[in-house]
Coordinates of C-alpha atoms and ligand atoms in Angstrom, one line a residue:
X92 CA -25.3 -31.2 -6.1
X93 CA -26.0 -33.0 -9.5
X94 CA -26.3 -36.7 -10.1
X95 CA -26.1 -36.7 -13.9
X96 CA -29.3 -36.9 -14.5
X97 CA -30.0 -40.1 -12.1
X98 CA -32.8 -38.7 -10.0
X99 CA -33.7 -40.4 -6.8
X100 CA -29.9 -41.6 -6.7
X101 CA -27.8 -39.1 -4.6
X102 CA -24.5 -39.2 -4.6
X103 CA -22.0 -37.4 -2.0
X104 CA -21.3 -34.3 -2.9
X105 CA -21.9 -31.1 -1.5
X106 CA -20.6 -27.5 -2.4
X107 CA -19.9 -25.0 0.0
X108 CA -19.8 -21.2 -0.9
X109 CA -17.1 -19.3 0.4
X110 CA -13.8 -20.5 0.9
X111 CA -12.8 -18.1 4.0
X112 CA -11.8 -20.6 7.3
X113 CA -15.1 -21.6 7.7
X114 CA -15.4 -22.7 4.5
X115 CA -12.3 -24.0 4.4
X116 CA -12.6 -26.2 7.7
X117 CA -16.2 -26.9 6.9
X118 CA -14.8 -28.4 3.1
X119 CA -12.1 -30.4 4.9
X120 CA -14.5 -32.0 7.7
X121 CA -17.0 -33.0 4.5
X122 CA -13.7 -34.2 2.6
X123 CA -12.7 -36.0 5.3
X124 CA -16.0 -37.6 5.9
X125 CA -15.8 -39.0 2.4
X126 CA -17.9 -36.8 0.7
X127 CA -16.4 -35.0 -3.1
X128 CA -16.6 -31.3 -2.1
X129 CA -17.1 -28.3 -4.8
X130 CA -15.7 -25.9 -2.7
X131 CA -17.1 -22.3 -4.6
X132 CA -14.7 -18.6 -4.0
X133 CA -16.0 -15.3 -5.8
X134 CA -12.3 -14.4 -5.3
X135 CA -9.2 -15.3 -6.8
X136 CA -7.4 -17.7 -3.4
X137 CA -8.8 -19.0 -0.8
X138 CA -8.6 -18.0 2.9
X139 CA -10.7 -14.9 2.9
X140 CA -9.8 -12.1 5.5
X141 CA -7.8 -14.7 8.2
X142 CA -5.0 -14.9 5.6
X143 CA -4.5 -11.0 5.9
X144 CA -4.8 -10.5 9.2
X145 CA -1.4 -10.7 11.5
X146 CA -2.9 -11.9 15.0
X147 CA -6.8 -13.2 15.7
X148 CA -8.2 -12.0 18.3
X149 CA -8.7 -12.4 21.0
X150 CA -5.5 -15.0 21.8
X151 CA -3.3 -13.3 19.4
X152 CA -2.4 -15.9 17.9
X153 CA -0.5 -15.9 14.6
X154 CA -3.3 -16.0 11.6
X155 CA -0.9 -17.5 8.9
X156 CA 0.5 -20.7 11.5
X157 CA -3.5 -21.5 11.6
X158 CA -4.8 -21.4 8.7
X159 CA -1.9 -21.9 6.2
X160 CA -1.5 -25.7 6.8
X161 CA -5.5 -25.9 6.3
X162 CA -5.2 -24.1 3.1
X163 CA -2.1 -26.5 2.0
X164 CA -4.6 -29.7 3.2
X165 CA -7.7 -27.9 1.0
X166 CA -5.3 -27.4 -2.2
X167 CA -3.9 -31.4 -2.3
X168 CA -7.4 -32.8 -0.7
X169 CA -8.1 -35.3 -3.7
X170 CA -12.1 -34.9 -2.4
X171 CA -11.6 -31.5 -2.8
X172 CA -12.6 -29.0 -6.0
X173 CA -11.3 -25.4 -5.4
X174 CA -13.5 -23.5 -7.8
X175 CA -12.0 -19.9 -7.5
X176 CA -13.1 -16.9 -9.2
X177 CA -16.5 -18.6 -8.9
X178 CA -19.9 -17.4 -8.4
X179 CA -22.8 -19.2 -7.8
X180 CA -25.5 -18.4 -10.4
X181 CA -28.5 -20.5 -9.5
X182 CA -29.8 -23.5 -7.2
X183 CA -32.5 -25.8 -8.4
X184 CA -33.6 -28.9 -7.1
X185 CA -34.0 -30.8 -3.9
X186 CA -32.5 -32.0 -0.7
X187 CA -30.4 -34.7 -2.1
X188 CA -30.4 -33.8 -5.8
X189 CA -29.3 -30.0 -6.4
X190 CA -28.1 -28.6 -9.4
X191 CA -26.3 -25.9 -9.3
X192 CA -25.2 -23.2 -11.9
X193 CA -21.7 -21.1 -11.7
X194 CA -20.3 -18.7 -13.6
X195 CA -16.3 -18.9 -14.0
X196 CA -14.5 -15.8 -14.7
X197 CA -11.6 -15.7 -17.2
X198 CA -8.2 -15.9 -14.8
X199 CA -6.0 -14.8 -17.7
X200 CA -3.5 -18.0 -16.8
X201 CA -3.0 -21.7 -17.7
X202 CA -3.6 -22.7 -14.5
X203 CA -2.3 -26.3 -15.7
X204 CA 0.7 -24.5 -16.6
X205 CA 1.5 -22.4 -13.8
X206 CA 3.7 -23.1 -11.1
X207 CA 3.6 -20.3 -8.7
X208 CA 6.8 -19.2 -10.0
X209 CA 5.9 -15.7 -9.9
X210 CA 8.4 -14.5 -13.3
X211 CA 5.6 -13.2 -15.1
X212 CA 5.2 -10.5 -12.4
X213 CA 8.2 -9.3 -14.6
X214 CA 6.7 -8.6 -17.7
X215 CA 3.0 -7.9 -16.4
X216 CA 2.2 -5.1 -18.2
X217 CA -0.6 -3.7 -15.9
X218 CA 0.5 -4.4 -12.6
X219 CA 2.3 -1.5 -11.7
X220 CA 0.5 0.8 -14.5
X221 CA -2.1 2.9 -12.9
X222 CA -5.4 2.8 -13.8
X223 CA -6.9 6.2 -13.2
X224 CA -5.9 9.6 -14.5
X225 CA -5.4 10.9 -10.9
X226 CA -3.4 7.7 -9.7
X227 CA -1.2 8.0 -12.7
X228 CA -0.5 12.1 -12.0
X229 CA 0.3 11.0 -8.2
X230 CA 2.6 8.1 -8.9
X231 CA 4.5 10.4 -11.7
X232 CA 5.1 13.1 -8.8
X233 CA 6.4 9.9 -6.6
X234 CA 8.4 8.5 -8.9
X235 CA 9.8 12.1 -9.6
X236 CA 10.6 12.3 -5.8
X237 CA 11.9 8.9 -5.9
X238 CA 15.0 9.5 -8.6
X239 CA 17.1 9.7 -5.6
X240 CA 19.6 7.0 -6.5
X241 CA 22.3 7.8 -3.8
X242 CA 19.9 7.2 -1.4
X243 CA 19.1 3.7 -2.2
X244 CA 22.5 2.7 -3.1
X245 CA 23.7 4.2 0.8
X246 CA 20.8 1.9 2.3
X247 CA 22.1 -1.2 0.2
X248 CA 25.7 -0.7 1.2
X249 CA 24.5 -0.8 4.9
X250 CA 23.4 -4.2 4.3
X251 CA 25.4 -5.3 1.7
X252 CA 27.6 -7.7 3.1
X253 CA 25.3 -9.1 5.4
X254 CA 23.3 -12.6 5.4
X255 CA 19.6 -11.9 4.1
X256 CA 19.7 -8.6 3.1
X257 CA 16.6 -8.1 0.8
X258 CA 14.1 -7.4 4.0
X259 CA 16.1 -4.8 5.9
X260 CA 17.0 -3.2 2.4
X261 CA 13.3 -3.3 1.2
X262 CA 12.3 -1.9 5.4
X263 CA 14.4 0.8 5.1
X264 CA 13.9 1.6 1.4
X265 CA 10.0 1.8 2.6
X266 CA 10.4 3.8 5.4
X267 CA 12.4 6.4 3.5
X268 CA 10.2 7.0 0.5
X269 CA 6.8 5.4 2.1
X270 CA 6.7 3.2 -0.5
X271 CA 8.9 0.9 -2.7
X272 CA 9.0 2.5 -6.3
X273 CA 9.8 0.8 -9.1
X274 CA 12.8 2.3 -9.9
X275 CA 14.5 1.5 -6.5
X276 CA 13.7 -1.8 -6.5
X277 CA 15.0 -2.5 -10.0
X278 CA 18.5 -0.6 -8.5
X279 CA 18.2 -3.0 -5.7
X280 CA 18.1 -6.3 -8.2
X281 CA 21.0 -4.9 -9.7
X282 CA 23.4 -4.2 -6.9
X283 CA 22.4 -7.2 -5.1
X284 CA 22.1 -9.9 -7.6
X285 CA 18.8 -10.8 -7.2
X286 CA 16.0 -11.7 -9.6
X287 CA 13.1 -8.3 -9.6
X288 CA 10.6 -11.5 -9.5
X289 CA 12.2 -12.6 -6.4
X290 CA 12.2 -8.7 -5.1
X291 CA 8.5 -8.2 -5.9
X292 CA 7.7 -11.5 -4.8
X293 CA 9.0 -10.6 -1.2
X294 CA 7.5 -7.0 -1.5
X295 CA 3.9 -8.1 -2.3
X296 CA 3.8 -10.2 0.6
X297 CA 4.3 -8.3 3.4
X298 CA 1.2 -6.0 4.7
X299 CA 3.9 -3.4 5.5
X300 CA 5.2 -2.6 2.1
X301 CA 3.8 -0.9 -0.5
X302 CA 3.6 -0.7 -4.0
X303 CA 2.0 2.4 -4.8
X304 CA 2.4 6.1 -3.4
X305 CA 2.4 6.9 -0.4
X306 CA 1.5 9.5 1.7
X307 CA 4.3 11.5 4.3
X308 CA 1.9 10.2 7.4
X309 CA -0.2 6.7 7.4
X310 CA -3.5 6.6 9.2
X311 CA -4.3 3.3 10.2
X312 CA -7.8 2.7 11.6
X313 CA -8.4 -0.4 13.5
X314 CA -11.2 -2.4 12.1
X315 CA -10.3 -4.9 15.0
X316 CA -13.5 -7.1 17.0
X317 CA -12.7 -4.9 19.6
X318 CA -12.5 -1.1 18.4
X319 CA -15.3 -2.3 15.8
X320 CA -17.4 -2.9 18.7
X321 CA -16.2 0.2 20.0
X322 CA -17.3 2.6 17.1
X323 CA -14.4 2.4 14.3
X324 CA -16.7 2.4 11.7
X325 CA -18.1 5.6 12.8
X326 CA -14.2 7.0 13.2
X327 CA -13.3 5.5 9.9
X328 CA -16.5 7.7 8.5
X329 CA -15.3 10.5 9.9
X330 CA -11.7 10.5 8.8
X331 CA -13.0 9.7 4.9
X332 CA -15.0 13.2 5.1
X333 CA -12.3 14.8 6.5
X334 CA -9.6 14.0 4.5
X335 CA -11.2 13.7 1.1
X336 CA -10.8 10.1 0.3
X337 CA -11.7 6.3 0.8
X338 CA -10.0 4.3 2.8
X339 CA -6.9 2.6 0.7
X340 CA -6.4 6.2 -1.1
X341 CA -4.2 9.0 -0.9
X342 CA -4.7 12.4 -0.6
X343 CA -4.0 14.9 -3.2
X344 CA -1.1 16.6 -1.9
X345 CA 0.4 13.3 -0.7
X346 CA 0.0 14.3 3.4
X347 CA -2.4 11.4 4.4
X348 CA -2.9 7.5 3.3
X349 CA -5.7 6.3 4.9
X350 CA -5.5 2.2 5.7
X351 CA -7.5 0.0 7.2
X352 CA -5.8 -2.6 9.9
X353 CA -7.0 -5.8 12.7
X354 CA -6.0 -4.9 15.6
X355 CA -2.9 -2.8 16.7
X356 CA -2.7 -4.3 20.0
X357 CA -3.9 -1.6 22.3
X358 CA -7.4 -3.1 22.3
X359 CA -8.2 -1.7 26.2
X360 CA -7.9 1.3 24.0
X361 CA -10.6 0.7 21.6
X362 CA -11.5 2.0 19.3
X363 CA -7.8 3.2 18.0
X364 CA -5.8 4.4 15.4
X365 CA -2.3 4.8 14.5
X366 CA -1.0 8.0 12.6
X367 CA 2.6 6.8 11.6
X368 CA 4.0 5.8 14.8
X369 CA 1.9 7.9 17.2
X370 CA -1.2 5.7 18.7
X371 CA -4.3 7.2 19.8
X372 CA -7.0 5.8 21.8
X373 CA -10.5 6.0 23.2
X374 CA -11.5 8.0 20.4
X375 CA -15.2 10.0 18.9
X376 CA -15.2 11.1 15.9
X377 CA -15.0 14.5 17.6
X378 CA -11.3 14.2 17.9
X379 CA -10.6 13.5 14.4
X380 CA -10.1 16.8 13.2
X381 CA -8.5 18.6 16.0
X382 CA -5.7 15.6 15.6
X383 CA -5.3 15.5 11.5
X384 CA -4.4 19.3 12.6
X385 CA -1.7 18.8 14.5
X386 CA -0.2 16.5 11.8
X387 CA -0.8 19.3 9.2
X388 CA 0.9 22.0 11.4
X389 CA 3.7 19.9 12.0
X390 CA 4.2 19.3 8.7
X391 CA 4.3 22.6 7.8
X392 CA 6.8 23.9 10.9
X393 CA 9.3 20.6 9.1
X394 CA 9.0 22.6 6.1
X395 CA 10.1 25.8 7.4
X396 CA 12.8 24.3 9.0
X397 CA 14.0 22.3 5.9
X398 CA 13.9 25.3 3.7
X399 CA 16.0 27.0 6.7
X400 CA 18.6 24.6 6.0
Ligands
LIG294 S1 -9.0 -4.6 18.2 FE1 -7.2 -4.6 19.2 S2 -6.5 -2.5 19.1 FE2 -8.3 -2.5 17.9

């Protein structure tokens, strides 16, 4: 790093790109060895991919219990500069005397003012305003299929009275419509008393809910070290052809949301998915269609037999 402009006088700092475990461990060690570290994240936290996943492999392990209190130590290190939304520009110099150039993006908050509270989740404008014409006609057909207050209201009274009731409300809200609309989970801060921050706080948190459409069955491909080993990429290739769309997306008629996961636990299985609850293992990218079939047919003998009555 930089001296100020006293060459041939360099002083202890280092900066280390990339603030996923390894960078984060690798900034504490330095810290703790008394050098001033710039620690450098292109994105907007730091943790990288550890802090989403639910187990590492292969010890399955709970992610968050590792690396949270080493994210907590990072964030108060006094030798420690978290530069987020950073990107390193340039490098010039020498062993010993570097400069370095970043560029900072714009965060959009007074990060000397904010507290983590989470209220302005509330009035965000753009967070649950889609961005793309076709997003926007899906989530209007959602929130159309969604009205259904009764339905809402009969899970909250299941849990009303009981201690903690936000989670199983929000589970069972999710597994009815797929997702958690807006609409419900305003109805939810009304019956039960509590702040929508606090709701949508909870809601953003957990892998399993969502906050956008949904659709009827959820592909989840594992992208685990052991089915990625195994060929998931080359399943995961084949299941965005099939069905139209990128991982993370939706298709058109709302059948199929494709989703990415680490690990699912069958691992002697690799490589695996999961469509809704129904696991499948061992698989080529051969299988792929013949089983999105089956899902398709079923969905359409459910039909029938809804229209039946
Ligand atoms: S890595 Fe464990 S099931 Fe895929």
């Amino acid at each position: 790093m930089g001296n100020g402009g006293q060459a041939n006088k360099p002083v202890g700092k280092v900066m280390v790109v990339g603030a996923g475990i390894a960078g984060v461990q690798a900034s504490l060690d330095l810290a703790n060895a008394g050098f001033y570290v710039h620690l450098v994240e292109k994105k907007s936290a730091i943790g990288g991919v550890m802090a989403q996943l639910d187990k590492t492999f292969p010890t399955n392990d709970c992610s968050m219990c590792i690396i949270s209190p080493k994210l907590v130590e990072c964030g108060r290190h006094l030798n420690i500069d978290i530069l987020t939304l950073t990107e390193v520009e340039g490098i010039q110099g020498e062993p010993g005397n570097f400069h370095v150039d970043v560029l900072k993006k714009a965060r959009g908050v007074d990060m000397s003012k904010c507290t983590g509270c989470g209220t302005c989740l509330e009035a965000c404008p753009i967070r649950y305003e889609p961005q793309m014409p076709e997003m926007e006609r899906m989530a209007r057909t959602a929130y159309a299929k969604a009205t259904d207050e009764d339905a809402v209201t009969a899970i909250i009274n299941r849990h009303r009275d009981k201690v903690g009731n936000l989670l199983p409300v929000l589970l069972d809200i999710n597994r009815q419509f797929n997702w958690l609309p807006r609409c419900a989970l305003e109805h939810v801060a009304d019956e039960l008393r509590i702040p929508l921050a606090e709701i949508l706080r909870v809601a953003s948190f957990y892998n399993a809910f969502s906050l956008v459409p949904r659709g009827k069955y959820i592909v989840n491909v594992c992208m685990g070290t052991g089915c990625f080993v195994k060929g998931a990429p080359r399943l995961l290739d084949r299941l965005e052809r099939e069905l139209g769309i990128k991982h993370g997306q939706t298709t058109e008629d709302f059948m199929f949301s494709l989703e990415l996961v680490r690990c699912i636990g069958c691992c002697a299985l690799a490589p695996a998915m999961r469509v809704g609850d129904d696991t499948f293992g061992r698989l080529t990218p051969n299988m792929i269609p013949r089983i999105l079939k089956s899902y398709v047919e079923s969905y359409g003998i459910e039909e029938e037999e809804e229209a039946a009555g």
